[in-house]
Tab-separated table of N, CA and C in Angstrom:
chain	number	residue	atom	x	y	z
A	1	MET	N	108.418	98.952	105.660
A	1	MET	CA	107.438	99.181	104.628
A	1	MET	C	106.921	100.598	104.729
A	2	SER	N	106.736	101.208	103.557
A	2	SER	CA	106.331	102.616	103.588
A	2	SER	C	104.828	102.694	103.888
A	3	ASP	N	104.399	103.890	104.259
A	3	ASP	CA	103.005	104.136	104.665
A	3	ASP	C	102.107	104.243	103.459
A	4	PRO	N	101.039	103.467	103.319
A	4	PRO	CA	100.179	103.536	102.202
A	4	PRO	C	99.138	104.686	102.300
A	5	GLY	N	99.074	105.331	103.441
A	5	GLY	CA	98.147	106.411	103.690
A	5	GLY	C	96.680	105.969	103.959
A	6	LEU	N	96.483	104.709	104.331
A	6	LEU	CA	95.174	104.187	104.563
A	6	LEU	C	94.724	104.453	106.014
A	7	PRO	N	93.411	104.521	106.282
A	7	PRO	CA	92.954	104.655	107.667
A	7	PRO	C	93.364	103.418	108.510
A	8	PRO	N	93.291	103.506	109.819
A	8	PRO	CA	93.654	102.364	110.701
A	8	PRO	C	92.881	101.080	110.338
A	9	SER	N	93.588	99.968	110.451
A	9	SER	CA	93.089	98.614	110.149
A	9	SER	C	92.953	98.294	108.702
A	10	TRP	N	93.214	99.248	107.788
A	10	TRP	CA	93.168	98.969	106.368
A	10	TRP	C	94.570	98.638	105.852
A	11	GLU	N	94.632	97.715	104.861
A	11	GLU	CA	95.907	97.428	104.190
A	11	GLU	C	95.678	97.116	102.790
A	12	VAL	N	96.689	97.211	101.953
A	12	VAL	CA	96.629	96.891	100.527
A	12	VAL	C	97.016	95.445	100.415
A	13	ARG	N	96.212	94.648	99.700
A	13	ARG	CA	96.526	93.287	99.440
A	13	ARG	C	96.407	93.093	97.909
A	14	HIS	N	96.760	91.896	97.466
A	14	HIS	CA	96.792	91.610	95.991
A	14	HIS	C	95.909	90.443	95.687
A	15	SER	N	94.967	90.643	94.718
A	15	SER	CA	94.032	89.630	94.286
A	15	SER	C	94.822	88.772	93.178
A	16	ASN	N	94.903	87.506	93.456
A	16	ASN	CA	95.546	86.601	92.431
A	16	ASN	C	94.560	86.349	91.289
A	17	SER	N	93.240	86.272	91.540
A	17	SER	CA	92.319	86.029	90.466
A	17	SER	C	92.201	87.165	89.475
A	18	LYS	N	92.338	88.429	89.964
A	18	LYS	CA	92.226	89.597	89.065
A	18	LYS	C	93.624	90.209	88.824
A	19	ASN	N	94.649	89.792	89.552
A	19	ASN	CA	95.944	90.311	89.455
A	19	ASN	C	96.003	91.826	89.684
A	20	LEU	N	95.248	92.222	90.674
A	20	LEU	CA	95.126	93.669	90.992
A	20	LEU	C	95.157	93.876	92.537
A	21	PRO	N	95.690	95.028	92.940
A	21	PRO	CA	95.609	95.291	94.343
A	21	PRO	C	94.212	95.614	94.828
A	22	TYR	N	93.904	95.306	96.102
A	22	TYR	CA	92.583	95.713	96.643
A	22	TYR	C	92.862	96.150	98.081
A	23	TYR	N	91.847	96.611	98.737
A	23	TYR	CA	91.916	97.134	100.145
A	23	TYR	C	91.170	96.247	101.088
A	24	PHE	N	91.827	95.909	102.221
A	24	PHE	CA	91.269	94.959	103.171
A	24	PHE	C	91.340	95.586	104.553
A	25	ASN	N	90.251	95.498	105.316
A	25	ASN	CA	90.200	95.930	106.710
A	25	ASN	C	90.256	94.686	107.619
A	26	GLU	N	91.378	94.552	108.331
A	26	GLU	CA	91.504	93.382	109.185
A	26	GLU	C	90.520	93.283	110.321
A	27	SER	N	90.067	94.461	110.826
A	27	SER	CA	89.068	94.446	111.913
A	27	SER	C	87.726	94.033	111.477
A	28	SER	N	87.219	94.547	110.410
A	28	SER	CA	85.838	94.298	109.931
A	28	SER	C	85.771	93.146	108.876
A	29	MET	N	87.005	92.723	108.404
A	29	MET	CA	87.055	91.648	107.397
A	29	MET	C	86.424	92.174	106.055
A	30	GLU	N	86.274	93.458	105.841
A	30	GLU	CA	85.734	93.999	104.624
A	30	GLU	C	86.849	94.131	103.632
A	31	SER	N	86.475	93.772	102.372
A	31	SER	CA	87.456	94.004	101.217
A	31	SER	C	86.725	94.802	100.217
A	32	ARG	N	87.506	95.615	99.487
A	32	ARG	CA	86.933	96.459	98.432
A	32	ARG	C	88.055	96.819	97.411
A	33	TRP	N	87.560	97.208	96.206
A	33	TRP	CA	88.480	97.620	95.178
A	33	TRP	C	88.854	99.065	95.260
A	34	GLU	N	88.006	99.852	95.795
A	34	GLU	CA	88.308	101.307	95.882
A	34	GLU	C	88.852	101.629	97.247
A	35	PRO	N	89.734	102.660	97.331
A	35	PRO	CA	90.308	103.017	98.619
A	35	PRO	C	89.203	103.461	99.596
A	36	PRO	N	89.349	103.183	100.925
A	36	PRO	CA	88.356	103.540	101.824
A	36	PRO	C	88.396	105.070	102.064
A	37	SER	N	87.272	105.618	102.628
A	37	SER	CA	87.244	107.051	102.884
A	37	SER	C	88.280	107.343	103.993
A	38	GLY	N	88.865	108.530	103.931
A	38	GLY	CA	89.937	108.930	104.892
A	38	GLY	C	91.328	108.520	104.408
A	39	THR	N	91.448	108.061	103.166
A	39	THR	CA	92.703	107.685	102.608
A	39	THR	C	93.467	108.973	102.209
A	40	ASP	N	94.777	109.017	102.464
A	40	ASP	CA	95.629	110.089	101.987
A	40	ASP	C	96.075	109.666	100.569
A	41	THR	N	95.463	110.289	99.564
A	41	THR	CA	95.649	109.794	98.208
A	41	THR	C	97.114	110.031	97.716
A	42	GLU	N	97.712	111.061	98.149
A	42	GLU	CA	99.150	111.252	97.708
A	42	GLU	C	100.028	110.155	98.206
A	43	LYS	N	99.863	109.781	99.544
A	43	LYS	CA	100.652	108.711	100.049
A	43	LYS	C	100.313	107.384	99.371
A	44	LEU	N	99.045	107.190	99.096
A	44	LEU	CA	98.637	105.951	98.493
A	44	LEU	C	99.253	105.853	97.038
A	45	LYS	N	99.219	106.950	96.300
A	45	LYS	CA	99.853	106.927	94.947
A	45	LYS	C	101.272	106.549	95.036
A	46	ALA	N	102.017	107.162	95.969
A	46	ALA	CA	103.491	106.852	96.102
A	46	ALA	C	103.689	105.384	96.496
A	47	TYR	N	102.868	104.919	97.405
A	47	TYR	CA	102.951	103.509	97.857
A	47	TYR	C	102.656	102.569	96.717
A	48	MET	N	101.586	102.803	95.987
A	48	MET	CA	101.231	101.934	94.843
A	48	MET	C	102.278	101.959	93.756
A	49	ALA	N	102.915	103.107	93.498
A	49	ALA	CA	103.954	103.176	92.451
A	49	ALA	C	105.134	102.288	92.910
A	50	GLN	N	105.458	102.315	94.229
A	50	GLN	CA	106.608	101.584	94.734
A	50	GLN	C	106.285	100.071	94.829
A	51	HIS	N	105.134	99.757	95.279
A	51	HIS	CA	104.824	98.277	95.615
A	51	HIS	C	103.922	97.567	94.599
A	52	HIS	N	103.192	98.235	93.772
A	52	HIS	CA	102.212	97.551	92.957
A	52	HIS	C	102.243	97.971	91.489
A	53	SER	N	103.437	98.407	90.966
A	53	SER	CA	103.607	98.705	89.579
A	53	SER	C	104.152	97.428	88.876
A	54	ALA	N	104.058	97.417	87.629
A	54	ALA	CA	104.574	96.274	86.823
A	54	ALA	C	106.020	96.089	87.091
A	55	PRO	N	106.495	94.825	87.105
A	55	PRO	CA	107.918	94.582	87.318
A	55	PRO	C	108.720	95.082	86.176
A	56	THR	N	109.944	95.495	86.544
A	56	THR	CA	110.851	96.004	85.488
A	56	THR	C	111.593	94.852	84.951
A	57	VAL	N	111.645	94.768	83.628
A	57	VAL	CA	112.366	93.664	82.978
A	57	VAL	C	113.751	94.144	82.608
A	58	ARG	N	114.722	93.370	83.050
A	58	ARG	CA	116.101	93.741	82.731
A	58	ARG	C	116.410	93.460	81.271
A	59	GLN	N	117.459	94.102	80.733
A	59	GLN	CA	117.843	93.950	79.364
A	59	GLN	C	118.158	92.493	79.061
A	60	ASP	N	118.701	91.745	80.027
A	60	ASP	CA	119.096	90.364	79.810
A	60	ASP	C	117.902	89.405	79.930
A	61	GLY	N	116.675	89.972	80.195
A	61	GLY	CA	115.511	89.178	80.239
A	61	GLY	C	115.212	88.572	81.626
A	62	GLY	N	116.134	88.696	82.617
A	62	GLY	CA	115.962	88.132	83.905
A	62	GLY	C	115.354	89.157	84.846
A	63	GLY	N	115.145	88.737	86.092
A	63	GLY	CA	114.742	89.633	87.126
A	63	GLY	C	113.317	89.829	87.382
A	64	THR	N	112.444	89.333	86.521
A	64	THR	CA	110.999	89.545	86.755
A	64	THR	C	110.403	88.809	87.947
A	65	ASN	N	111.094	87.774	88.372
A	65	ASN	CA	110.639	87.004	89.535
A	65	ASN	C	111.587	87.155	90.748
A	66	GLU	N	112.436	88.132	90.658
A	66	GLU	CA	113.398	88.396	91.758
A	66	GLU	C	112.682	88.659	93.011
A	67	GLY	N	113.043	87.940	94.122
A	67	GLY	CA	112.433	88.135	95.439
A	67	GLY	C	111.034	87.420	95.540
A	68	LYS	N	110.666	86.717	94.526
A	68	LYS	CA	109.395	86.051	94.569
A	68	LYS	C	109.543	84.572	94.696
A	69	ILE	N	108.481	83.916	95.158
A	69	ILE	CA	108.467	82.513	95.262
A	69	ILE	C	107.202	82.006	94.519
A	70	ARG	N	107.122	80.685	94.242
A	70	ARG	CA	105.967	80.130	93.620
A	70	ARG	C	105.414	79.043	94.581
A	71	ALA	N	104.118	78.999	94.758
A	71	ALA	CA	103.488	78.084	95.642
A	71	ALA	C	102.188	77.630	95.151
A	72	SER	N	101.725	76.524	95.639
A	72	SER	CA	100.328	76.111	95.472
A	72	SER	C	99.688	75.886	96.752
A	73	HIS	N	98.352	75.838	96.796
A	73	HIS	CA	97.689	75.663	98.050
A	73	HIS	C	96.364	74.924	97.876
A	74	LEU	N	95.875	74.422	98.992
A	74	LEU	CA	94.582	73.833	99.027
A	74	LEU	C	93.863	74.620	100.111
A	75	LEU	N	92.680	75.194	99.755
A	75	LEU	CA	91.918	76.046	100.629
A	75	LEU	C	90.580	75.429	100.975
A	76	VAL	N	90.299	75.372	102.279
A	76	VAL	CA	88.970	74.935	102.715
A	76	VAL	C	88.352	76.120	103.455
A	77	LYS	N	87.280	76.631	102.840
A	77	LYS	CA	86.581	77.724	103.440
A	77	LYS	C	85.537	77.277	104.450
A	78	HIS	N	85.096	78.245	105.247
A	78	HIS	CA	84.012	77.953	106.277
A	78	HIS	C	83.047	79.149	106.217
A	79	ARG	N	81.956	79.028	106.962
A	79	ARG	CA	80.934	80.016	106.924
A	79	ARG	C	81.398	81.439	107.399
A	80	ASP	N	82.482	81.508	108.173
A	80	ASP	CA	83.033	82.743	108.644
A	80	ASP	C	84.209	83.242	107.769
A	81	SER	N	84.427	82.606	106.676
A	81	SER	CA	85.520	83.042	105.769
A	81	SER	C	85.089	84.379	105.123
A	82	ARG	N	86.082	85.095	104.625
A	82	ARG	CA	85.830	86.388	104.005
A	82	ARG	C	84.719	86.295	102.963
A	83	ARG	N	84.888	85.313	102.068
A	83	ARG	CA	83.867	85.127	101.044
A	83	ARG	C	83.439	83.644	101.106
A	84	PRO	N	82.383	83.380	101.866
A	84	PRO	CA	82.001	81.951	102.079
A	84	PRO	C	81.241	81.304	100.844
A	85	SER	N	81.869	81.330	99.723
A	85	SER	CA	81.365	80.597	98.573
A	85	SER	C	82.597	80.206	97.693
A	86	SER	N	82.343	79.279	96.790
A	86	SER	CA	83.434	78.820	95.941
A	86	SER	C	82.897	78.220	94.656
A	87	TRP	N	83.757	77.739	93.792
A	87	TRP	CA	83.305	77.102	92.602
A	87	TRP	C	82.646	75.754	92.921
A	88	ARG	N	82.908	75.246	94.131
A	88	ARG	CA	82.325	73.993	94.540
A	88	ARG	C	80.936	74.107	95.171
A	89	GLU	N	80.757	75.252	95.936
A	89	GLU	CA	79.558	75.453	96.667
A	89	GLU	C	79.160	76.903	96.592
A	90	ALA	N	77.911	77.216	96.264
A	90	ALA	CA	77.463	78.594	96.127
A	90	ALA	C	77.470	79.256	97.539
A	91	THR	N	77.084	78.535	98.560
A	91	THR	CA	77.064	79.044	99.894
A	91	THR	C	77.692	77.997	100.779
A	92	ILE	N	78.815	78.391	101.425
A	92	ILE	CA	79.509	77.458	102.328
A	92	ILE	C	78.940	77.604	103.721
A	93	THR	N	78.453	76.521	104.312
A	93	THR	CA	77.828	76.540	105.613
A	93	THR	C	78.635	75.820	106.689
A	94	ARG	N	79.710	75.181	106.331
A	94	ARG	CA	80.473	74.418	107.358
A	94	ARG	C	81.073	75.326	108.359
A	95	THR	N	81.261	74.837	109.583
A	95	THR	CA	81.866	75.646	110.666
A	95	THR	C	83.385	75.596	110.460
A	96	LYS	N	84.085	76.522	111.162
A	96	LYS	CA	85.516	76.575	111.104
A	96	LYS	C	86.077	75.210	111.637
A	97	GLU	N	85.460	74.653	112.647
A	97	GLU	CA	85.908	73.395	113.191
A	97	GLU	C	85.786	72.263	112.164
A	98	GLU	N	84.672	72.283	111.397
A	98	GLU	CA	84.529	71.290	110.360
A	98	GLU	C	85.561	71.494	109.254
A	99	ALA	N	85.868	72.706	108.868
A	99	ALA	CA	86.875	73.028	107.892
A	99	ALA	C	88.281	72.560	108.386
A	100	LEU	N	88.549	72.794	109.657
A	100	LEU	CA	89.829	72.314	110.168
A	100	LEU	C	89.914	70.780	110.214
A	101	SER	N	88.830	70.111	110.486
A	101	SER	CA	88.775	68.652	110.409
A	101	SER	C	89.100	68.174	108.998
A	102	ILE	N	88.486	68.791	107.999
A	102	ILE	CA	88.696	68.480	106.603
A	102	ILE	C	90.188	68.698	106.168
A	103	ILE	N	90.722	69.839	106.536
A	103	ILE	CA	92.087	70.189	106.105
A	103	ILE	C	93.127	69.254	106.796
A	104	HIS	N	92.820	68.926	108.079
A	104	HIS	CA	93.761	67.979	108.800
A	104	HIS	C	93.711	66.613	108.143
A	105	ARG	N	92.524	66.169	107.675
A	105	ARG	CA	92.445	64.895	106.976
A	105	ARG	C	93.244	64.908	105.700
A	106	HIS	N	93.157	66.042	104.898
A	106	HIS	CA	93.933	66.171	103.715
A	106	HIS	C	95.411	66.178	104.025
A	107	GLU	N	95.811	66.905	105.099
A	107	GLU	CA	97.212	66.976	105.484
A	107	GLU	C	97.731	65.582	105.805
A	108	LYS	N	96.937	64.774	106.487
A	108	LYS	CA	97.379	63.373	106.846
A	108	LYS	C	97.621	62.580	105.566
A	109	HIS	N	96.748	62.684	104.577
A	109	HIS	CA	96.921	61.931	103.284
A	109	HIS	C	98.203	62.382	102.599
A	110	ILE	N	98.459	63.698	102.600
A	110	ILE	CA	99.661	64.217	101.914
A	110	ILE	C	100.899	63.695	102.636
A	111	ARG	N	100.899	63.818	103.956
A	111	ARG	CA	102.083	63.328	104.729
A	111	ARG	C	102.345	61.831	104.663
A	112	GLU	N	101.323	61.077	104.477
A	112	GLU	CA	101.443	59.667	104.276
A	112	GLU	C	101.805	59.264	102.887
A	113	ASP	N	101.969	60.274	101.999
A	113	ASP	CA	102.305	60.081	100.599
A	113	ASP	C	101.269	59.244	99.813
A	114	SER	N	99.977	59.286	100.274
A	114	SER	CA	98.957	58.579	99.544
A	114	SER	C	98.394	59.494	98.426
A	115	THR	N	98.691	60.764	98.472
A	115	THR	CA	98.298	61.705	97.443
A	115	THR	C	99.232	62.934	97.524
A	116	SER	N	99.046	63.845	96.503
A	116	SER	CA	99.827	65.073	96.529
A	116	SER	C	98.923	66.277	96.816
A	117	LEU	N	99.434	67.377	97.254
A	117	LEU	CA	98.631	68.538	97.430
A	117	LEU	C	97.981	68.948	96.128
A	118	GLY	N	98.719	68.932	95.061
A	118	GLY	CA	98.180	69.281	93.761
A	118	GLY	C	97.007	68.393	93.334
A	119	ASP	N	97.139	67.070	93.524
A	119	ASP	CA	96.035	66.162	93.122
A	119	ASP	C	94.797	66.473	94.004
A	120	LEU	N	94.963	66.701	95.285
A	120	LEU	CA	93.840	67.009	96.151
A	120	LEU	C	93.180	68.348	95.786
A	121	ALA	N	94.018	69.287	95.480
A	121	ALA	CA	93.503	70.705	95.217
A	121	ALA	C	92.506	70.645	94.073
A	122	VAL	N	92.761	69.845	93.091
A	122	VAL	CA	91.913	69.824	91.865
A	122	VAL	C	90.411	69.599	92.236
A	123	THR	N	90.168	68.693	93.196
A	123	THR	CA	88.793	68.345	93.545
A	123	THR	C	88.388	68.928	94.872
A	124	GLU	N	89.293	69.214	95.787
A	124	GLU	CA	88.942	69.582	97.179
A	124	GLU	C	89.132	71.061	97.550
A	125	SER	N	89.891	71.817	96.788
A	125	SER	CA	90.155	73.196	97.130
A	125	SER	C	88.968	74.105	96.773
A	126	ASP	N	88.714	75.022	97.694
A	126	ASP	CA	87.604	76.016	97.499
A	126	ASP	C	88.097	77.238	96.702
A	127	ASP	N	89.334	77.230	96.257
A	127	ASP	CA	89.907	78.345	95.560
A	127	ASP	C	89.854	78.063	94.049
A	128	SER	N	89.753	79.174	93.244
A	128	SER	CA	89.661	78.966	91.813
A	128	SER	C	90.990	78.400	91.191
A	129	SER	N	92.080	78.502	91.983
A	129	SER	CA	93.397	77.909	91.552
A	129	SER	C	93.317	76.376	91.528
A	130	ALA	N	92.234	75.748	91.954
A	130	ALA	CA	92.113	74.296	91.916
A	130	ALA	C	92.260	73.792	90.526
A	131	ARG	N	91.777	74.487	89.530
A	131	ARG	CA	91.905	73.979	88.165
A	131	ARG	C	93.396	73.947	87.713
A	132	LYS	N	94.286	74.671	88.437
A	132	LYS	CA	95.711	74.677	88.181
A	132	LYS	C	96.475	73.885	89.199
A	133	ARG	N	95.815	72.887	89.825
A	133	ARG	CA	96.417	72.062	90.838
A	133	ARG	C	96.831	72.961	92.078
A	134	GLY	N	96.114	74.070	92.273
A	134	GLY	CA	96.363	74.947	93.361
A	134	GLY	C	97.489	75.948	93.175
A	135	ASP	N	98.083	75.899	91.998
A	135	ASP	CA	99.242	76.773	91.702
A	135	ASP	C	98.844	78.225	91.675
A	136	LEU	N	99.490	79.005	92.459
A	136	LEU	CA	99.240	80.419	92.568
A	136	LEU	C	100.215	81.266	91.721
A	137	GLY	N	101.146	80.624	91.115
A	137	GLY	CA	102.161	81.345	90.366
A	137	GLY	C	103.151	81.982	91.326
A	138	PHE	N	103.911	82.934	90.717
A	138	PHE	CA	104.948	83.642	91.537
A	138	PHE	C	104.304	84.827	92.286
A	139	PHE	N	104.726	85.049	93.484
A	139	PHE	CA	104.280	86.221	94.258
A	139	PHE	C	105.407	86.630	95.177
A	140	GLY	N	105.336	87.897	95.547
A	140	GLY	CA	106.378	88.444	96.436
A	140	GLY	C	105.769	88.814	97.800
A	141	ARG	N	106.606	89.368	98.623
A	141	ARG	CA	106.128	89.862	99.943
A	141	ARG	C	105.145	90.987	99.758
A	142	GLY	N	104.079	90.953	100.517
A	142	GLY	CA	103.078	91.951	100.433
A	142	GLY	C	101.907	91.612	99.398
A	143	ASP	N	102.079	90.546	98.707
A	143	ASP	CA	101.052	90.163	97.712
A	143	ASP	C	99.950	89.303	98.274
A	144	MET	N	100.219	88.595	99.369
A	144	MET	CA	99.278	87.660	99.912
A	144	MET	C	98.853	88.115	101.378
A	145	GLN	N	97.848	87.466	101.936
A	145	GLN	CA	97.487	87.699	103.262
A	145	GLN	C	98.725	87.381	104.173
A	146	LYS	N	98.895	88.216	105.197
A	146	LYS	CA	100.099	88.129	105.982
A	146	LYS	C	100.407	86.672	106.490
A	147	GLU	N	99.406	85.999	107.029
A	147	GLU	CA	99.674	84.645	107.598
A	147	GLU	C	100.080	83.711	106.470
A	148	PHE	N	99.479	83.808	105.298
A	148	PHE	CA	99.788	82.996	104.228
A	148	PHE	C	101.241	83.255	103.743
A	149	GLU	N	101.539	84.512	103.575
A	149	GLU	CA	102.868	84.924	103.121
A	149	GLU	C	103.958	84.368	103.982
A	150	GLU	N	103.789	84.563	105.323
A	150	GLU	CA	104.801	84.164	106.327
A	150	GLU	C	105.062	82.680	106.223
A	151	ALA	N	103.927	81.912	106.103
A	151	ALA	CA	104.086	80.430	106.024
A	151	ALA	C	104.791	80.037	104.701
A	152	ALA	N	104.382	80.606	103.610
A	152	ALA	CA	104.898	80.278	102.271
A	152	ALA	C	106.374	80.609	102.197
A	153	PHE	N	106.782	81.777	102.662
A	153	PHE	CA	108.202	82.172	102.561
A	153	PHE	C	109.092	81.366	103.530
A	154	ALA	N	108.532	80.801	104.565
A	154	ALA	CA	109.295	80.000	105.527
A	154	ALA	C	109.575	78.592	104.932
A	155	LEU	N	108.880	78.184	103.956
A	155	LEU	CA	109.071	76.863	103.353
A	155	LEU	C	110.241	76.849	102.367
A	156	LYS	N	110.824	75.676	102.282
A	156	LYS	CA	111.829	75.409	101.210
A	156	LYS	C	111.141	74.756	100.067
A	157	PRO	N	111.570	74.903	98.815
A	157	PRO	CA	110.971	74.260	97.690
A	157	PRO	C	110.712	72.805	97.941
A	158	GLY	N	109.459	72.337	97.694
A	158	GLY	CA	109.104	70.976	97.926
A	158	GLY	C	108.478	70.665	99.248
A	159	GLU	N	108.569	71.631	100.210
A	159	GLU	CA	107.972	71.425	101.563
A	159	GLU	C	106.484	71.859	101.545
A	160	VAL	N	105.727	71.203	102.392
A	160	VAL	CA	104.305	71.466	102.601
A	160	VAL	C	104.105	71.965	104.037
A	161	SER	N	103.387	73.092	104.166
A	161	SER	CA	103.181	73.652	105.485
A	161	SER	C	102.220	72.865	106.293
A	162	GLY	N	102.122	73.176	107.554
A	162	GLY	CA	101.050	72.737	108.380
A	162	GLY	C	99.819	73.618	108.020
A	163	VAL	N	98.767	73.449	108.792
A	163	VAL	CA	97.519	74.194	108.547
A	163	VAL	C	97.809	75.697	108.818
A	164	VAL	N	97.367	76.543	107.881
A	164	VAL	CA	97.536	78.016	107.981
A	164	VAL	C	96.129	78.629	107.909
A	165	GLU	N	95.836	79.410	108.929
A	165	GLU	CA	94.525	80.073	109.014
A	165	GLU	C	94.629	81.531	108.477
A	166	THR	N	93.739	81.910	107.606
A	166	THR	CA	93.682	83.315	107.128
A	166	THR	C	92.185	83.723	107.124
A	167	ALA	N	91.929	84.953	106.690
A	167	ALA	CA	90.570	85.405	106.598
A	167	ALA	C	89.841	84.662	105.526
A	168	SER	N	90.501	84.014	104.554
A	168	SER	CA	89.885	83.243	103.501
A	168	SER	C	89.432	81.911	103.924
A	169	GLY	N	90.081	81.323	104.920
A	169	GLY	CA	89.778	79.992	105.376
A	169	GLY	C	91.038	79.322	105.942
A	170	VAL	N	91.096	77.963	105.770
A	170	VAL	CA	92.295	77.262	106.245
A	170	VAL	C	92.962	76.687	105.006
A	171	HIS	N	94.288	76.701	105.016
A	171	HIS	CA	95.089	76.303	103.889
A	171	HIS	C	96.208	75.277	104.215
A	172	LEU	N	96.580	74.512	103.249
A	172	LEU	CA	97.840	73.803	103.215
A	172	LEU	C	98.607	74.442	102.028
A	173	ILE	N	99.903	74.719	102.241
A	173	ILE	CA	100.711	75.422	101.188
A	173	ILE	C	101.889	74.561	100.847
A	174	GLU	N	102.156	74.470	99.523
A	174	GLU	CA	103.343	73.787	99.068
A	174	GLU	C	104.163	74.749	98.291
A	175	ARG	N	105.414	74.958	98.757
A	175	ARG	CA	106.279	75.851	97.957
A	175	ARG	C	106.880	75.058	96.802
A	176	LEU	N	106.702	75.625	95.626
A	176	LEU	CA	107.086	74.969	94.359
A	176	LEU	C	108.494	75.436	93.928
A	177	GLU	N	108.733	76.774	94.021
A	177	GLU	CA	110.030	77.348	93.607
A	177	GLU	C	110.392	78.456	94.571
């Protein structure tokens, strides 16, 4: 991967809700829309042009999802999550351990075939994608948090991951395409 020109611990991530890149510091868990101070703007411009510009549409109409997958997820946030609030709760106060207990219970129901991830996501996910049954649409490498991306790309269509921990909380991921 090319150098984005960001200071140490900073990386470029992609917001699904806004469909825009943002900057995230893995050490401090800070996220922001503007590049952090100390950024090499020329390197950042080149990086953004290469990795975050609009997809090129081929003449035959194909290729816009090349190298991308489609997945849905169920997110349970906790008080130490990057943004401990959701459409379900203005302030999330549960501990990480409580969030893990909840997500493991959801995983058990999915594995027992008593419900689907999509059905659970509608009422139980702390992510705004809940209204779309957890569907995040198509995304490529570098668009999601690293742990999420690695788990999602390791799945085959139709498979559901085990519990995945990210700065956002704890997830179950289902690869759709």
